[in-house]
Structure formats: structure tokens, C-alpha cells
């Protein structure tokens, strides 16, 4: 009974840690938000009210001022990039720490308790978060090893670790409209297509432990649950709770790897969820929904107009996306050709080599967003903060670019003509500027709208 109570307390504290991390992140964002450089002003304090008063000390026409301002902006861009990388690295480290803390729940010794407390002290958890009613989903804290595959293979080859393997195969007949669902953890999901009204799944399950008995126990704790309802065929990896702590250290190893190979009709809709592993797909015409954490997506042509892709802590690489939504956090989005793209990038970079029809893009932090070529795009809307935006544009377009503490650069494109700037830059400094104009002859039916906050926007001429 005491151990159960202890476990519940620890799980609650882990949830508190995650909540505190989120609060800390919000504070970082708040600090960054308030780092507004206004070189045209200094502040003095009113002796009566102790309130700051702005005093103009620079002329907007002063070339020295402009050079210093541009230098500060470049320093700010470098700082934003470093902060984004630091945030990504820290989130990865905390995932490892939380996995290690959960493993220590299995140890009843007082030494384990001291180590556990030490980890919380490292994360500077405040007692103010107690009693918030935070509950944890234990799946969130699983981590697939702190050592690489090369290290584990060497241990197996030397006899210091043992590996056990088993295989699973199952198939179901499917109609054209039947949905296929794959839910996996700790391994690859590889999709293949064939000309059969059937879905077949081959799964290779591997378990590595310090000895044969421990490896076998891990292997026995992994199974595949499958089912078919009137419209859905489901395959799900089930891992016993005791086996859901994949880790490796200097003296011990426990690792489970579950690799799926799926054969299915190209027109069937499919939902793929994977954690700590990759996803690979061929050309698919059915609706594709991907939810991937800690792994990379490599997809060929996804031609259904309702695709939905979410990747966290990994890259989304897609050859051709025929409409749909893409969300990437702490990774990279690379798309060859996209038609009617809706994308959200958080602490991520994004490249679309060719964009068709329309684009609605949101970018926060990261190394920037680039469009290599616009092809018959009616509307491109970009909302960006703490990053940079590059659009190669050659055809006839109207544009509306709004920047706050950023720049609009277009000297590399001779076809760009600014017809209106608000406010008038000759009348004084302003941190917010709006540029309206045309590319080529302009076109009321084709518009580029970009809103940037601490963001440099550039229109370039594709070569």
C-alpha cells in the first residue's frame, strides 16, 4: 500500500515538473517579447512621479544610427536562433530525465528516493504547484534508450546483453472505404501498397536485456492487438506497464523494438500513430493522417486533398502534398510540391520548393520559412515571429507586408515596386511598418500577405 501511494505521489510530481517547465517556457517567451529595441529613444525619470519620459536623441536620417540599429537587429536574430536551439535541447533532456525518474519508481531503496529528489531539485520545482490536481498520462514519459544502437549491438556481440526476437503476421480483407489504423511505439512503420483488397501487417518484435531471462520477460510483455469493425481495421502495439521503460546505461540494458511492415491498397484511408520511431510511406491516394513523436516522416506523393500530418521532435519530408495540414514542432518541414498548404511550424524551419493554389503558413521561432517557387497561387498568407521568411516570386502579384522590429528586403528582385509605405519613413522612426505594392504588373486576383514580428521578410527573384 505504501509503495502504491508513493508511486501516485511521484507521478503527480512528474506532472508538476512538466507544468513548471511550461510556465518557465512561457516566461522565456515573455522576456523575449519585451526585448523591444527602440534606439530612437532613451528614458529619464520624472522626479515627482518616478515615471519614465521618452527623450528623442537620434535623427532617423543619421547613418550611424541606422548602422547601429541594423547591427542590433542582427544580434537579436542570432539570439533568437540560439534560444530556439536551447529550448529544443532542454525539452529533449527533460524527456530523458522523466523516463529515468519513472524507472526509479521500481526501486524501493532509500537511495533511489534521494536520486529522485535530486532530479527535481535540478529542475527547480517550486512547492507552489502542489495541490493543482495535475494527473499524468504515463505514456508521456516513456523514452527509448539513452544509448545508441551501435552501443547495444556491441553489447550483444560481446555477450554482455541478450536479444530475443518474435514475429507477428495478420491480414484482413478491406473495402475501398475501410479505414486502416496503426498505433505503434519504439520502432519503424513502413507502408507498402499492392493490388489486393486486403491489409496485411508483418511485425518484428525485438527485446534486449542483461541476460536471457530478462530479455525474454521484455519480449513476453509485448503483443499486437488487432480488430475489425464494420469500417475500421486496427493494429496496436501493447506493451505491459513493467516493460515500458526502455533504457540503457553503463551497466544495464533493457530495450524493446517493434517494427511494422504494412501492405495495403493505395486508395485506403490510413491513420498512423508512432512514438520513438520513423514512418515511411509510398504514393498514397487515400486520406493519410500521421501523428508522429520523436521520429522522422518520409512520404512520397500524398494526393488526397484531406491529409493531416503532425510531427513533434522530428522532420516531415514529403515529396508531394495535394492539400492538407502539416504541423511540425522542433524539427524541419521539407516539401517538394504542395498544393493548398496549411502549415504550422513551431521552433522549426520549413522549405516548400513549389507552392500551388494557396498557402496559409504560421511560423514561430526556428531558422526560417522559404518558398522556392509560386505556381498559380491565388493567396499566400504568412504569419511569422522570431524567424525569417524568404519568398521567390516572379509572376504578377500584389503584396502587403507588415513588419514589427523587422525588415522588408527586396533589392534582389527588380520586379518589386513599393507603392505605399506606412508610416512615412522620412517623418521619423517606427518599429512597425507596412509595405504595399506589386510584383511585375501586379494582380488583384493574386496576393501575398505577410505579417512579421521580429522577422525579416525577403522577396527574391528565382534564377
PDB file of N, CA and C in Angstrom, residues 388-432:
ATOM      1  N   UNK A 388      12.643  34.176 -40.028  1.00  0.00           N
ATOM      2  CA  UNK A 388      12.814  34.906 -41.280  1.00  0.00           C
ATOM      3  C   UNK A 388      11.996  34.225 -42.361  1.00  0.00           C
ATOM      4  N   UNK A 389      11.591  35.001 -43.359  1.00  0.00           N
ATOM      5  CA  UNK A 389      10.742  34.495 -44.438  1.00  0.00           C
ATOM      6  C   UNK A 389      11.359  34.892 -45.776  1.00  0.00           C
ATOM      7  N   UNK A 390      11.515  33.905 -46.653  1.00  0.00           N
ATOM      8  CA  UNK A 390      12.037  34.153 -47.997  1.00  0.00           C
ATOM      9  C   UNK A 390      11.058  33.596 -49.014  1.00  0.00           C
ATOM     10  N   UNK A 391      10.615  34.443 -49.935  1.00  0.00           N
ATOM     11  CA  UNK A 391       9.704  34.022 -50.998  1.00  0.00           C
ATOM     12  C   UNK A 391      10.341  34.382 -52.337  1.00  0.00           C
ATOM     13  N   UNK A 392      10.546  33.371 -53.161  1.00  0.00           N
ATOM     14  CA  UNK A 392      10.984  33.620 -54.532  1.00  0.00           C
ATOM     15  C   UNK A 392       9.745  33.884 -55.385  1.00  0.00           C
ATOM     16  N   UNK A 393       9.643  35.083 -55.905  1.00  0.00           N
ATOM     17  CA  UNK A 393       8.430  35.468 -56.622  1.00  0.00           C
ATOM     18  C   UNK A 393       8.814  36.149 -57.934  1.00  0.00           C
ATOM     19  N   UNK A 394       8.161  35.724 -59.014  1.00  0.00           N
ATOM     20  CA  UNK A 394       8.489  36.248 -60.341  1.00  0.00           C
ATOM     21  C   UNK A 394       7.265  36.728 -61.104  1.00  0.00           C
ATOM     22  N   UNK A 395       6.135  36.054 -60.933  1.00  0.00           N
ATOM     23  CA  UNK A 395       4.936  36.408 -61.689  1.00  0.00           C
ATOM     24  C   UNK A 395       4.304  37.687 -61.141  1.00  0.00           C
ATOM     25  N   UNK A 396       3.134  38.014 -61.663  1.00  0.00           N
ATOM     26  CA  UNK A 396       2.433  39.240 -61.278  1.00  0.00           C
ATOM     27  C   UNK A 396       1.644  39.018 -59.984  1.00  0.00           C
ATOM     28  N   UNK A 397       1.959  39.805 -58.959  1.00  0.00           N
ATOM     29  CA  UNK A 397       1.279  39.696 -57.668  1.00  0.00           C
ATOM     30  C   UNK A 397       1.129  41.078 -57.049  1.00  0.00           C
ATOM     31  N   UNK A 398       0.098  41.220 -56.215  1.00  0.00           N
ATOM     32  CA  UNK A 398       0.020  42.314 -55.265  1.00  0.00           C
ATOM     33  C   UNK A 398       0.562  41.804 -53.933  1.00  0.00           C
ATOM     34  N   UNK A 399       1.130  42.697 -53.139  1.00  0.00           N
ATOM     35  CA  UNK A 399       1.621  42.248 -51.834  1.00  0.00           C
ATOM     36  C   UNK A 399       1.331  43.277 -50.754  1.00  0.00           C
ATOM     37  N   UNK A 400       1.240  42.753 -49.524  1.00  0.00           N
ATOM     38  CA  UNK A 400       1.019  43.562 -48.330  1.00  0.00           C
ATOM     39  C   UNK A 400       1.897  42.958 -47.237  1.00  0.00           C
ATOM     40  N   UNK A 401       2.977  43.643 -46.901  1.00  0.00           N
ATOM     41  CA  UNK A 401       3.944  43.135 -45.929  1.00  0.00           C
ATOM     42  C   UNK A 401       3.958  44.050 -44.718  1.00  0.00           C
ATOM     43  N   UNK A 402       3.721  43.478 -43.537  1.00  0.00           N
ATOM     44  CA  UNK A 402       3.733  44.235 -42.291  1.00  0.00           C
ATOM     45  C   UNK A 402       4.835  43.673 -41.399  1.00  0.00           C
ATOM     46  N   UNK A 403       5.730  44.545 -40.940  1.00  0.00           N
ATOM     47  CA  UNK A 403       6.823  44.093 -40.079  1.00  0.00           C
ATOM     48  C   UNK A 403       6.862  44.916 -38.799  1.00  0.00           C
ATOM     49  N   UNK A 404       7.117  44.231 -37.694  1.00  0.00           N
ATOM     50  CA  UNK A 404       7.354  44.892 -36.418  1.00  0.00           C
ATOM     51  C   UNK A 404       8.729  44.464 -35.930  1.00  0.00           C
ATOM     52  N   UNK A 405       9.612  45.426 -35.767  1.00  0.00           N
ATOM     53  CA  UNK A 405      11.006  45.159 -35.404  1.00  0.00           C
ATOM     54  C   UNK A 405      11.633  44.184 -36.390  1.00  0.00           C
ATOM     55  N   UNK A 406      11.393  44.419 -37.661  1.00  0.00           N
ATOM     56  CA  UNK A 406      11.971  43.586 -38.703  1.00  0.00           C
ATOM     57  C   UNK A 406      12.199  44.394 -39.962  1.00  0.00           C
ATOM     58  N   UNK A 407      12.636  43.731 -41.017  1.00  0.00           N
ATOM     59  CA  UNK A 407      12.945  44.404 -42.275  1.00  0.00           C
ATOM     60  C   UNK A 407      12.217  43.744 -43.432  1.00  0.00           C
ATOM     61  N   UNK A 408      11.959  44.540 -44.465  1.00  0.00           N
ATOM     62  CA  UNK A 408      11.465  44.024 -45.737  1.00  0.00           C
ATOM     63  C   UNK A 408      12.559  44.273 -46.773  1.00  0.00           C
ATOM     64  N   UNK A 409      13.079  43.188 -47.338  1.00  0.00           N
ATOM     65  CA  UNK A 409      14.216  43.265 -48.255  1.00  0.00           C
ATOM     66  C   UNK A 409      13.766  42.778 -49.626  1.00  0.00           C
ATOM     67  N   UNK A 410      13.972  43.606 -50.641  1.00  0.00           N
ATOM     68  CA  UNK A 410      13.523  43.213 -51.976  1.00  0.00           C
ATOM     69  C   UNK A 410      14.477  43.696 -53.066  1.00  0.00           C
ATOM     70  N   UNK A 411      15.686  44.137 -52.677  1.00  0.00           N
ATOM     71  CA  UNK A 411      16.602  44.692 -53.671  1.00  0.00           C
ATOM     72  C   UNK A 411      17.134  43.647 -54.642  1.00  0.00           C
ATOM     73  N   UNK A 412      16.937  42.346 -54.328  1.00  0.00           N
ATOM     74  CA  UNK A 412      17.380  41.303 -55.250  1.00  0.00           C
ATOM     75  C   UNK A 412      16.344  40.957 -56.300  1.00  0.00           C
ATOM     76  N   UNK A 413      15.193  41.621 -56.261  1.00  0.00           N
ATOM     77  CA  UNK A 413      14.119  41.355 -57.213  1.00  0.00           C
ATOM     78  C   UNK A 413      13.737  42.665 -57.895  1.00  0.00           C
ATOM     79  N   UNK A 414      14.130  42.807 -59.151  1.00  0.00           N
ATOM     80  CA  UNK A 414      13.878  44.053 -59.886  1.00  0.00           C
ATOM     81  C   UNK A 414      12.400  44.278 -60.178  1.00  0.00           C
ATOM     82  N   UNK A 415      11.589  43.205 -60.075  1.00  0.00           N
ATOM     83  CA  UNK A 415      10.175  43.342 -60.391  1.00  0.00           C
ATOM     84  C   UNK A 415       9.336  43.888 -59.265  1.00  0.00           C
ATOM     85  N   UNK A 416       9.926  44.079 -58.074  1.00  0.00           N
ATOM     86  CA  UNK A 416       9.167  44.542 -56.913  1.00  0.00           C
ATOM     87  C   UNK A 416       9.093  46.066 -56.911  1.00  0.00           C
ATOM     88  N   UNK A 417       7.874  46.573 -56.761  1.00  0.00           N
ATOM     89  CA  UNK A 417       7.661  48.012 -56.682  1.00  0.00           C
ATOM     90  C   UNK A 417       6.797  48.323 -55.469  1.00  0.00           C
ATOM     91  N   UNK A 418       7.351  49.092 -54.522  1.00  0.00           N
ATOM     92  CA  UNK A 418       6.604  49.509 -53.336  1.00  0.00           C
ATOM     93  C   UNK A 418       5.845  50.783 -53.673  1.00  0.00           C
ATOM     94  N   UNK A 419       4.527  50.722 -53.564  1.00  0.00           N
ATOM     95  CA  UNK A 419       3.689  51.880 -53.902  1.00  0.00           C
ATOM     96  C   UNK A 419       3.246  52.668 -52.676  1.00  0.00           C
ATOM     97  N   UNK A 420       3.302  52.036 -51.502  1.00  0.00           N
ATOM     98  CA  UNK A 420       2.849  52.725 -50.286  1.00  0.00           C
ATOM     99  C   UNK A 420       3.598  52.170 -49.080  1.00  0.00           C
ATOM    100  N   UNK A 421       4.113  53.077 -48.256  1.00  0.00           N
ATOM    101  CA  UNK A 421       4.773  52.693 -47.009  1.00  0.00           C
ATOM    102  C   UNK A 421       4.116  53.441 -45.866  1.00  0.00           C
ATOM    103  N   UNK A 422       3.717  52.713 -44.833  1.00  0.00           N
ATOM    104  CA  UNK A 422       3.063  53.323 -43.679  1.00  0.00           C
ATOM    105  C   UNK A 422       3.789  52.895 -42.406  1.00  0.00           C
ATOM    106  N   UNK A 423       4.169  53.826 -41.526  1.00  0.00           N
ATOM    107  CA  UNK A 423       4.131  55.279 -41.721  1.00  0.00           C
ATOM    108  C   UNK A 423       5.247  55.717 -42.665  1.00  0.00           C
ATOM    109  N   UNK A 424       5.221  56.967 -43.039  1.00  0.00           N
ATOM    110  CA  UNK A 424       6.236  57.529 -43.925  1.00  0.00           C
ATOM    111  C   UNK A 424       7.583  57.526 -43.198  1.00  0.00           C
ATOM    112  N   UNK A 425       8.562  56.771 -43.729  1.00  0.00           N
ATOM    113  CA  UNK A 425       9.840  56.613 -43.034  1.00  0.00           C
ATOM    114  C   UNK A 425      10.618  57.920 -42.958  1.00  0.00           C
ATOM    115  N   UNK A 426      10.296  58.871 -43.817  1.00  0.00           N
ATOM    116  CA  UNK A 426      11.025  60.142 -43.782  1.00  0.00           C
ATOM    117  C   UNK A 426      10.589  61.023 -42.619  1.00  0.00           C
ATOM    118  N   UNK A 427       9.494  60.660 -41.966  1.00  0.00           N
ATOM    119  CA  UNK A 427       8.968  61.505 -40.884  1.00  0.00           C
ATOM    120  C   UNK A 427       9.403  61.049 -39.496  1.00  0.00           C
ATOM    121  N   UNK A 428      10.110  59.955 -39.414  1.00  0.00           N
ATOM    122  CA  UNK A 428      10.557  59.507 -38.104  1.00  0.00           C
ATOM    123  C   UNK A 428      10.609  57.999 -38.000  1.00  0.00           C
ATOM    124  N   UNK A 429      11.215  57.563 -36.926  1.00  0.00           N
ATOM    125  CA  UNK A 429      11.384  56.127 -36.710  1.00  0.00           C
ATOM    126  C   UNK A 429      10.079  55.486 -36.239  1.00  0.00           C
ATOM    127  N   UNK A 430       9.807  54.282 -36.734  1.00  0.00           N
ATOM    128  CA  UNK A 430       8.669  53.495 -36.259  1.00  0.00           C
ATOM    129  C   UNK A 430       9.067  52.027 -36.258  1.00  0.00           C
ATOM    130  N   UNK A 431       8.743  51.330 -35.195  1.00  0.00           N
ATOM    131  CA  UNK A 431       9.099  49.910 -35.113  1.00  0.00           C
ATOM    132  C   UNK A 431       8.192  49.051 -35.982  1.00  0.00           C
ATOM    133  N   UNK A 432       7.028  49.563 -36.347  1.00  0.00           N
ATOM    134  CA  UNK A 432       6.082  48.824 -37.184  1.00  0.00           C
ATOM    135  C   UNK A 432       5.926  49.528 -38.527  1.00  0.00           C
TER     136      UNK A 432
END
